[in-house]
mmCIF file with all atom_site columns, C-alpha atoms in Angstrom:
data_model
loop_
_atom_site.group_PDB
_atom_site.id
_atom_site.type_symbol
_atom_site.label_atom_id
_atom_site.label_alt_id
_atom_site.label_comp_id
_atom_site.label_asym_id
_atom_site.label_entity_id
_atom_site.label_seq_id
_atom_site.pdbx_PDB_ins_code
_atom_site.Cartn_x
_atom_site.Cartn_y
_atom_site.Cartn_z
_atom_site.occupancy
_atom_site.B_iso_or_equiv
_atom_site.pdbx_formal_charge
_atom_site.auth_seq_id
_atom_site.auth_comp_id
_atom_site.auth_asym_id
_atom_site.auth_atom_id
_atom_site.pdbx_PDB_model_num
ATOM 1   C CA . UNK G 1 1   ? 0.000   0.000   0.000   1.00 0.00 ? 1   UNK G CA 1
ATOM 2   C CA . UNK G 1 2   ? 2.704   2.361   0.558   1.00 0.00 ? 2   UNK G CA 1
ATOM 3   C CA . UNK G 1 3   ? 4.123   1.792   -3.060  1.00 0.00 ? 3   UNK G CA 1
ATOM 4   C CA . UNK G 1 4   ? 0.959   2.708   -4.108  1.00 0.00 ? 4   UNK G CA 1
ATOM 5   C CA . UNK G 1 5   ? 0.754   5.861   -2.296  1.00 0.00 ? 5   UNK G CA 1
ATOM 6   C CA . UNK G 1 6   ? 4.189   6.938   -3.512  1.00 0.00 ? 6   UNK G CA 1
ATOM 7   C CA . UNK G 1 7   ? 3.700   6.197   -6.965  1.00 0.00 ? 7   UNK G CA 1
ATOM 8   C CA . UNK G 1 8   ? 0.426   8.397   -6.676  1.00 0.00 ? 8   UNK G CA 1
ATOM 9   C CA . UNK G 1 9   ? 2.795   11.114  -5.409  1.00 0.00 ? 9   UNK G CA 1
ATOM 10  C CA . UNK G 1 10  ? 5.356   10.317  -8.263  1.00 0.00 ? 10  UNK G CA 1
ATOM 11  C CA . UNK G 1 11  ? 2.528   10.833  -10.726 1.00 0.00 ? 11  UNK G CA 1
ATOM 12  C CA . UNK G 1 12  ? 2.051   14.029  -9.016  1.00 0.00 ? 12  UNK G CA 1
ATOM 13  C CA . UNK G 1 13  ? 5.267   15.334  -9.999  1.00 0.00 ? 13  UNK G CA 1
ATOM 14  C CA . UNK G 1 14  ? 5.080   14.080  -13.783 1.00 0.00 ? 14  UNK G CA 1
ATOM 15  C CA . UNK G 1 15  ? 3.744   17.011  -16.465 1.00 0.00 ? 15  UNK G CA 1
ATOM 16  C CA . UNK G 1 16  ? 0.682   15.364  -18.649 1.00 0.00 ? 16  UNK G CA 1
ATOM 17  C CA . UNK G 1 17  ? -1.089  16.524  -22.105 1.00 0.00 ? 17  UNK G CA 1
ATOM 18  C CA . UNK G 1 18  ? -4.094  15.963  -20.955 1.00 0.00 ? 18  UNK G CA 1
ATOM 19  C CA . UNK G 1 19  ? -6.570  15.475  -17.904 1.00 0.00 ? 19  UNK G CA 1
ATOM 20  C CA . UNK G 1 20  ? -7.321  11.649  -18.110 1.00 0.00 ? 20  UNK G CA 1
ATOM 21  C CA . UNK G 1 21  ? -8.277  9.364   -15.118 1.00 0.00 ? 21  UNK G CA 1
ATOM 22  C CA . UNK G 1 22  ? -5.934  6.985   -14.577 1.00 0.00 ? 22  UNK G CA 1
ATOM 23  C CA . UNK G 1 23  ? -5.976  3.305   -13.295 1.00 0.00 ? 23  UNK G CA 1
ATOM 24  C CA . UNK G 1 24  ? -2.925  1.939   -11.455 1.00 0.00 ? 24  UNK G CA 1
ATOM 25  C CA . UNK G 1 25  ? -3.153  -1.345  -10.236 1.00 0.00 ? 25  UNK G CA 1
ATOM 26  C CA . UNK G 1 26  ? -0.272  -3.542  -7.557  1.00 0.00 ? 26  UNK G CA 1
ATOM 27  C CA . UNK G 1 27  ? -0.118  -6.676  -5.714  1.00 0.00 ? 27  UNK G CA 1
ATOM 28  C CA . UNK G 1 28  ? 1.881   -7.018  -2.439  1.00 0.00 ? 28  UNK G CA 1
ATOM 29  C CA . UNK G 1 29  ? 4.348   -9.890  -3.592  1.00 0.00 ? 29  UNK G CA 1
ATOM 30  C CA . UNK G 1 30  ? 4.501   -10.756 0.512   1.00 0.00 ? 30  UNK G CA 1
ATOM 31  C CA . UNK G 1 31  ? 0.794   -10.745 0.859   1.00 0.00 ? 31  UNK G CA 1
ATOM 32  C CA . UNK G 1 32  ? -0.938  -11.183 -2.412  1.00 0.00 ? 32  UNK G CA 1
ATOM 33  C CA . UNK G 1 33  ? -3.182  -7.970  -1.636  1.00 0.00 ? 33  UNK G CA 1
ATOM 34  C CA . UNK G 1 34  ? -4.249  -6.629  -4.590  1.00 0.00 ? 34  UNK G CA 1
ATOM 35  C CA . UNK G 1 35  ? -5.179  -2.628  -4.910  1.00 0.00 ? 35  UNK G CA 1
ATOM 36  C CA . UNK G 1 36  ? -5.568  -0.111  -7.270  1.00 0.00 ? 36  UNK G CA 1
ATOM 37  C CA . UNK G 1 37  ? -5.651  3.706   -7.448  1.00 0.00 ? 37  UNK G CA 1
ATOM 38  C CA . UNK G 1 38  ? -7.302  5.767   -9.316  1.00 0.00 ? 38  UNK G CA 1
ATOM 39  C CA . UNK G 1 39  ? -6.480  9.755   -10.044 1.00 0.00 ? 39  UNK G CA 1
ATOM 40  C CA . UNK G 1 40  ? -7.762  12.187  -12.262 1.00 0.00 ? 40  UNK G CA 1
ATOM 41  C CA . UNK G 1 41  ? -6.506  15.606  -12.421 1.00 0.00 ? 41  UNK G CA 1
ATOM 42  C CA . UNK G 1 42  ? -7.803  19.173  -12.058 1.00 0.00 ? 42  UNK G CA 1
ATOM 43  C CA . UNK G 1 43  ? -8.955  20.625  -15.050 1.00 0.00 ? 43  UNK G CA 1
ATOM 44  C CA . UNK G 1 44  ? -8.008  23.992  -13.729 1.00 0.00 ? 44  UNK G CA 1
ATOM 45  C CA . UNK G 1 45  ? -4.513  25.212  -11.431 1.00 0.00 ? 45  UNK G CA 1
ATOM 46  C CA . UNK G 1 46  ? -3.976  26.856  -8.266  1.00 0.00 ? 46  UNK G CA 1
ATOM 47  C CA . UNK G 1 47  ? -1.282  29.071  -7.425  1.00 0.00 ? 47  UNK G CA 1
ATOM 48  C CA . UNK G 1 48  ? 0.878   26.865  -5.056  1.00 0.00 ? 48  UNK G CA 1
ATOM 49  C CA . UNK G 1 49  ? 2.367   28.836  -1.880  1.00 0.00 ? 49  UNK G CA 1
ATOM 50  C CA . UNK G 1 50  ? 5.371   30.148  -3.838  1.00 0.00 ? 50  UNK G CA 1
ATOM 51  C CA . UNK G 1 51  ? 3.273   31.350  -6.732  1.00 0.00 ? 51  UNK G CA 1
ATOM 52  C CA . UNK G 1 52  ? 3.291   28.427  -9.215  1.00 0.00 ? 52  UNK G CA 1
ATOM 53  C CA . UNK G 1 53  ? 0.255   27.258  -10.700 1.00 0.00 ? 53  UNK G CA 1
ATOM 54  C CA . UNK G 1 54  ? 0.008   23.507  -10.362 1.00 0.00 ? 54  UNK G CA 1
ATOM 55  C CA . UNK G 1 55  ? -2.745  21.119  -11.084 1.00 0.00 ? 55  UNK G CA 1
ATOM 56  C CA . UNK G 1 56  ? -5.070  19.421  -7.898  1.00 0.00 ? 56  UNK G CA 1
ATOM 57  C CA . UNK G 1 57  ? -5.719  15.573  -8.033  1.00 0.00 ? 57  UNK G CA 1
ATOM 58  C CA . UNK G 1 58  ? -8.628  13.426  -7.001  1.00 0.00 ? 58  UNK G CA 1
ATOM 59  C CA . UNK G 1 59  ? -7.953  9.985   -6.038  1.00 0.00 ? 59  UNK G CA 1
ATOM 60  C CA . UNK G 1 60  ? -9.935  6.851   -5.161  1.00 0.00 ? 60  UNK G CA 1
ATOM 61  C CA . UNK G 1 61  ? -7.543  3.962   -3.543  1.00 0.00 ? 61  UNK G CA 1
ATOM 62  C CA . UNK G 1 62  ? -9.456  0.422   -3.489  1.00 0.00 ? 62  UNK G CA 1
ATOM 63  C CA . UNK G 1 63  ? -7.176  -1.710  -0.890  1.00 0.00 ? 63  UNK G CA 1
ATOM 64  C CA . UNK G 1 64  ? -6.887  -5.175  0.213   1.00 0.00 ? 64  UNK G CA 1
ATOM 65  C CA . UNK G 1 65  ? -10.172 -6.099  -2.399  1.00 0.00 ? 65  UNK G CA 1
ATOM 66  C CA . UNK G 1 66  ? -10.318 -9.779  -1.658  1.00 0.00 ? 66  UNK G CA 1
ATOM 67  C CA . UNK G 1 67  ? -10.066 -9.186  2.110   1.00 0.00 ? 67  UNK G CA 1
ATOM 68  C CA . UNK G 1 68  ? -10.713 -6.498  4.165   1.00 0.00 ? 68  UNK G CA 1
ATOM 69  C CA . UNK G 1 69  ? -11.991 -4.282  0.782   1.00 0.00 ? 69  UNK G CA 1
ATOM 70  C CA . UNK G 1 70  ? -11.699 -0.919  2.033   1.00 0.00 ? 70  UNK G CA 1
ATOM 71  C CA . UNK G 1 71  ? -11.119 2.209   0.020   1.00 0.00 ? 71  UNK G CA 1
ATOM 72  C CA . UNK G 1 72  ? -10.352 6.372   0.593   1.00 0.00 ? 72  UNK G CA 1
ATOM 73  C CA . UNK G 1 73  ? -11.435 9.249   -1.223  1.00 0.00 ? 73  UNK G CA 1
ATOM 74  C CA . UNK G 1 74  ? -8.346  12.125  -1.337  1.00 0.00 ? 74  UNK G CA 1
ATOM 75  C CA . UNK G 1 75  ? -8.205  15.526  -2.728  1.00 0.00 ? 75  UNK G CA 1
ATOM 76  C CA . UNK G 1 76  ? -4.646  16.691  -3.219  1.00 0.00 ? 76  UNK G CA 1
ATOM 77  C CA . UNK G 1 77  ? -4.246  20.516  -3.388  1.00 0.00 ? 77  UNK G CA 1
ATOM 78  C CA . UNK G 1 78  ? -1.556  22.717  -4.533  1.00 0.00 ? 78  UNK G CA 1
ATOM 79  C CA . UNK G 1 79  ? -2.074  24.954  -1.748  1.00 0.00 ? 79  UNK G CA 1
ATOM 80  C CA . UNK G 1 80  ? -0.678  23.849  2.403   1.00 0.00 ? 80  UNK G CA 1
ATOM 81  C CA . UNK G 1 81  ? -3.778  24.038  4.257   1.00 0.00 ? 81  UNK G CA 1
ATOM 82  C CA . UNK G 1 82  ? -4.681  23.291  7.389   1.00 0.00 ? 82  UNK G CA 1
ATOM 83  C CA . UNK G 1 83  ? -4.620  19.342  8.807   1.00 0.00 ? 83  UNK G CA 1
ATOM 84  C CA . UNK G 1 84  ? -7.705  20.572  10.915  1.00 0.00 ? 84  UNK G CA 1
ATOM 85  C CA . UNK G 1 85  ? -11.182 18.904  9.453   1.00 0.00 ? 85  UNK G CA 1
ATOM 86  C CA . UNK G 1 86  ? -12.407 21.742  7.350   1.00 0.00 ? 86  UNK G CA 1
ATOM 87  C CA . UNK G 1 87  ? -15.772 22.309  5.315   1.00 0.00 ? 87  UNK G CA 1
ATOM 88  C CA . UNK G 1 88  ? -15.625 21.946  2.042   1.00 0.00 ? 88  UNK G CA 1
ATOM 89  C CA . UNK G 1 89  ? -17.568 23.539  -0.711  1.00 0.00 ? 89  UNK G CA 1
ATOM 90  C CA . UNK G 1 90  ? -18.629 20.933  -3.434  1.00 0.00 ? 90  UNK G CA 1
ATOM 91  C CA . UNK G 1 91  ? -20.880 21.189  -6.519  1.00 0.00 ? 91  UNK G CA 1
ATOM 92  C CA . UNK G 1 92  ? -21.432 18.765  -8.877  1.00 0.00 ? 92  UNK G CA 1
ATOM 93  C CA . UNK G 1 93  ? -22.661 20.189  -12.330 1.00 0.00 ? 93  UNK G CA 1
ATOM 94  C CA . UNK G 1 94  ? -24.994 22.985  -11.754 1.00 0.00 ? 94  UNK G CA 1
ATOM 95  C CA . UNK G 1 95  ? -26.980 21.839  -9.221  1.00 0.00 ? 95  UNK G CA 1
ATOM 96  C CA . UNK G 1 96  ? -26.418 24.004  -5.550  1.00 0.00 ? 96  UNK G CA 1
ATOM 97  C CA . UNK G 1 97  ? -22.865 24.055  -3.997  1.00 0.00 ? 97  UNK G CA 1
ATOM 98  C CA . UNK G 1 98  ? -23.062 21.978  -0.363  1.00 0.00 ? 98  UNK G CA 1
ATOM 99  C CA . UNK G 1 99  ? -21.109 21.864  2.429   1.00 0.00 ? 99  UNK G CA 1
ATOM 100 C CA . UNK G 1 100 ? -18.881 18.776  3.196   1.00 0.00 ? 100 UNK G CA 1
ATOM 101 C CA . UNK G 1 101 ? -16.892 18.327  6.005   1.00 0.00 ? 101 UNK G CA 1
ATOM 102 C CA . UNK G 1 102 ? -13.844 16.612  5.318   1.00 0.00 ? 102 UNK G CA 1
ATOM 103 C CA . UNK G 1 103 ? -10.621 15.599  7.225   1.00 0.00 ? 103 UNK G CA 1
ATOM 104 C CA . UNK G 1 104 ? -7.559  17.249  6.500   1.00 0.00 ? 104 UNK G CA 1
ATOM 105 C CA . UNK G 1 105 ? -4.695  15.200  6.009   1.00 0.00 ? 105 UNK G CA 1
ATOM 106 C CA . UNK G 1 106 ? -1.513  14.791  7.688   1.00 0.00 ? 106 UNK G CA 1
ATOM 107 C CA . UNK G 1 107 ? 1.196   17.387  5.782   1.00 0.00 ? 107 UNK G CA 1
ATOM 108 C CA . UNK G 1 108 ? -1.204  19.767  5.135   1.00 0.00 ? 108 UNK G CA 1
ATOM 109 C CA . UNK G 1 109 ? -1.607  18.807  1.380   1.00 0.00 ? 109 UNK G CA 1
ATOM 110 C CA . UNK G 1 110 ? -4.913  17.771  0.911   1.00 0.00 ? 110 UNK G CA 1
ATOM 111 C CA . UNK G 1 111 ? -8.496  16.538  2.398   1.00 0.00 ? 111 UNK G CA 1
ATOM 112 C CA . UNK G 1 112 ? -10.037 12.992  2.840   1.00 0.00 ? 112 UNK G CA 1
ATOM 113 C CA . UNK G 1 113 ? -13.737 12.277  2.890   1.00 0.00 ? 113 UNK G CA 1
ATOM 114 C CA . UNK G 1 114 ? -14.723 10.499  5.901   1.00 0.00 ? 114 UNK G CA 1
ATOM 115 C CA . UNK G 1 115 ? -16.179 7.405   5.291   1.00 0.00 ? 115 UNK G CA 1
ATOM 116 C CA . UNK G 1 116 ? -19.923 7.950   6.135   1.00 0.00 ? 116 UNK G CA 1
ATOM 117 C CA . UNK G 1 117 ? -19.760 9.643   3.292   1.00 0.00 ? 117 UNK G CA 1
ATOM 118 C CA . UNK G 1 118 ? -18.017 7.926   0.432   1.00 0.00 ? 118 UNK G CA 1
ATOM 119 C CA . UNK G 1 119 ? -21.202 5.943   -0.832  1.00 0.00 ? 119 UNK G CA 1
ATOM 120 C CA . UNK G 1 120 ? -22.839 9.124   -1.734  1.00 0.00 ? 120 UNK G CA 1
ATOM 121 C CA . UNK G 1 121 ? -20.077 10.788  -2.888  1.00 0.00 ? 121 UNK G CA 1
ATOM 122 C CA . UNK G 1 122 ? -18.998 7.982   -5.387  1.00 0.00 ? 122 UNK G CA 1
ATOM 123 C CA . UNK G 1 123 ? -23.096 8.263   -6.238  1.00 0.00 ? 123 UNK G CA 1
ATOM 124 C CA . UNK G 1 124 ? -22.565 11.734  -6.961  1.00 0.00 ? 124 UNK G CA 1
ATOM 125 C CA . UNK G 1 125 ? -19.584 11.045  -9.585  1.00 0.00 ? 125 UNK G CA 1
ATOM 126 C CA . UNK G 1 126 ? -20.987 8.380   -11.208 1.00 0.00 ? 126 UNK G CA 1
ATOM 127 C CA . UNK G 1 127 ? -24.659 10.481  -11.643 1.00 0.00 ? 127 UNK G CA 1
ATOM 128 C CA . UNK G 1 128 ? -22.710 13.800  -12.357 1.00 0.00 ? 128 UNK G CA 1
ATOM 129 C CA . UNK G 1 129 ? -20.058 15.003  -15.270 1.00 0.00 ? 129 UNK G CA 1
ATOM 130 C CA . UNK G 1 130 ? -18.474 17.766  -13.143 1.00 0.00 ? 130 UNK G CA 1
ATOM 131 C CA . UNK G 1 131 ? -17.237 18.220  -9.550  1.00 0.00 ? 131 UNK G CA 1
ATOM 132 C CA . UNK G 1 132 ? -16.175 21.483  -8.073  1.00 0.00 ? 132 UNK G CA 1
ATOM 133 C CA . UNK G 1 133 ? -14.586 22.133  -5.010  1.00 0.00 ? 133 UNK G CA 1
ATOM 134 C CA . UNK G 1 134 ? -13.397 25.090  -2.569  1.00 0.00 ? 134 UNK G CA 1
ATOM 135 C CA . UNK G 1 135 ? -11.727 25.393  0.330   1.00 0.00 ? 135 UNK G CA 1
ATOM 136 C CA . UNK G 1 136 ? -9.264  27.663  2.819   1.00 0.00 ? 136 UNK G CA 1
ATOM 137 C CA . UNK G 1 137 ? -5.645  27.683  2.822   1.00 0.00 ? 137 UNK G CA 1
ATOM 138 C CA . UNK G 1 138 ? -3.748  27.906  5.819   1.00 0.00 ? 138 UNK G CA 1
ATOM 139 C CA . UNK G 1 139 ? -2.915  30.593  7.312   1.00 0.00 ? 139 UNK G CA 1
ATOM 140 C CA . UNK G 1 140 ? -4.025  33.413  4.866   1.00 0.00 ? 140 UNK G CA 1
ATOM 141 C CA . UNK G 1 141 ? -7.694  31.205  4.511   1.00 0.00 ? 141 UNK G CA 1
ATOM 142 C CA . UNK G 1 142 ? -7.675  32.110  0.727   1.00 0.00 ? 142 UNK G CA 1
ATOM 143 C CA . UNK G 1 143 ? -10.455 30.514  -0.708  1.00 0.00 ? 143 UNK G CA 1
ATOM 144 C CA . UNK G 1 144 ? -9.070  28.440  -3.797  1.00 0.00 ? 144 UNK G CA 1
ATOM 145 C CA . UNK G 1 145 ? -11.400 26.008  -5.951  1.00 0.00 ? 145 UNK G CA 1
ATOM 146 C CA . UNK G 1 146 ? -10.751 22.821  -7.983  1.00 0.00 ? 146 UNK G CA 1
ATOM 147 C CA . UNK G 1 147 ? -12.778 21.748  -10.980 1.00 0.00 ? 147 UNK G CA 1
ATOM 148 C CA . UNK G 1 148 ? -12.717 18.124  -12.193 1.00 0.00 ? 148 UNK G CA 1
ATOM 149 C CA . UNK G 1 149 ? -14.433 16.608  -15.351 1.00 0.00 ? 149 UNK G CA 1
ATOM 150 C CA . UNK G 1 150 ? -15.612 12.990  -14.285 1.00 0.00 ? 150 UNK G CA 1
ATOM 151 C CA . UNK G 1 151 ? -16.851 11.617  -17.536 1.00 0.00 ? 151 UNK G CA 1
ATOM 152 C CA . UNK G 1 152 ? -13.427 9.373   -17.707 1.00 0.00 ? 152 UNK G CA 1
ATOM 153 C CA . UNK G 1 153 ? -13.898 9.070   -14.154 1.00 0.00 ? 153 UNK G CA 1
ATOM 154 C CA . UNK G 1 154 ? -16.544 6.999   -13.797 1.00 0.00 ? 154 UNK G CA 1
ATOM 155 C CA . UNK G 1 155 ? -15.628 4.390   -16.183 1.00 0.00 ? 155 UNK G CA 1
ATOM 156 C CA . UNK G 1 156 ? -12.736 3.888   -14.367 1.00 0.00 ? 156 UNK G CA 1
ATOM 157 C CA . UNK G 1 157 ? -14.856 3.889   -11.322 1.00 0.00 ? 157 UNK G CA 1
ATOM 158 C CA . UNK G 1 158 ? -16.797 0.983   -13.040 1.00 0.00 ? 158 UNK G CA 1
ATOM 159 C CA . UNK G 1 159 ? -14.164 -0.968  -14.408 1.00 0.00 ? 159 UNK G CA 1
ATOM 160 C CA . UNK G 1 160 ? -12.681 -0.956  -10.625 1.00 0.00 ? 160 UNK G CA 1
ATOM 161 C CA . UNK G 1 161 ? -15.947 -1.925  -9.288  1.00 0.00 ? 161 UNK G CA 1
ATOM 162 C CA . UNK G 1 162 ? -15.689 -4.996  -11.990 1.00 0.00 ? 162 UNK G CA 1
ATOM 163 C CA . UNK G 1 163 ? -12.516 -6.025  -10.878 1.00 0.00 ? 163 UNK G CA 1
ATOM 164 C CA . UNK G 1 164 ? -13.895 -6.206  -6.964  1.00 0.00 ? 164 UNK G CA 1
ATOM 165 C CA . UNK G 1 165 ? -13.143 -2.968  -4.964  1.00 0.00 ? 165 UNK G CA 1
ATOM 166 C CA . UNK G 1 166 ? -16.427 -2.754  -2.414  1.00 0.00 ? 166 UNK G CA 1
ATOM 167 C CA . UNK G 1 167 ? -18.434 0.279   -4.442  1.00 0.00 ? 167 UNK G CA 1
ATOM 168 C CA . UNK G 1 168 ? -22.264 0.256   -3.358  1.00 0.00 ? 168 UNK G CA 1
ATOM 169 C CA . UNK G 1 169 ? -22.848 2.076   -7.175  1.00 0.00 ? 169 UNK G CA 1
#
């Protein structure tokens, strides 16, 4: 699992054409635990806290599928933000922009979704073709915003489901 997560954060650093999701897939040679990953990038940037512009990331890991079957929803921003839970705005397509409180993650890079609400959110992608989000940095509370198209999204979200991670879709 750890691989996984720092290949996701290798991918961060890699420049691409285009804003595709993307599938990567590992079994543990020790265990025989079989994941996958799956990250699509902002269709927008953010000015990072030196003044770059740099691309957000959604991800959706799918661990341990023919055991325990768990998986995590992550945003990734450019921005450091606080590791406090914050509230997050999210909209998907044009319907009315809700609040959802989400935990902020260790490093002060990103958000997770707490799991009472990753059902519905992975609902919401599949039912939706775009997801924006806004949130705070830390400590100037800038309000910054993500936008994501999900139409390659979901049938990656799909072909996961099909190869066992635990999505109620």
């Amino acid at each position: 699992m750890k691989r996984l997560l720092l290949s996701l954060l290798a991918a961060l650093a890699l420049p691409t054409a285009v804003n595709a999701a993307f599938t990567q897939k590992e079994e543990d040679p020790l265990t025989d635990k079989k994941s996958l990953m799956i990250t699509e990038q902002s269709t927008n940037k953010v000015k990072n806290s030196i003044g770059v512009p740099k691309k957000g990331l959604f991800a959706i890991g799918c661990f341990d599928m023919k055991g325990e079957n768990t998986y995590r929803i992550i945003f990734r921003t450019p921005t450091f933000n606080s590791s406090d839970n914050q509230d997050i705005l999210v909209r998907f397509d044009k319907k009315e922009a809700e609040n959802w409180s989400m935990y902020g993650q260790n490093g002060g890079t990103g958000f997770e979704l707490p799991a009472s609400k990753r059902e519905e959110f992975l609902n919401n992608i599949v039912n939706h073709s775009k997801l924006a989000l806004q949130w705070k940095d830390y400590p100037n509370l800038v309000k910054h915003y993500l936008i994501f198209d999900l139409s390659e999204l979901k049938e990656e979200i799909y072909k996961a489901k099909e190869e066992g991670c635990s999505f109620n879709i």
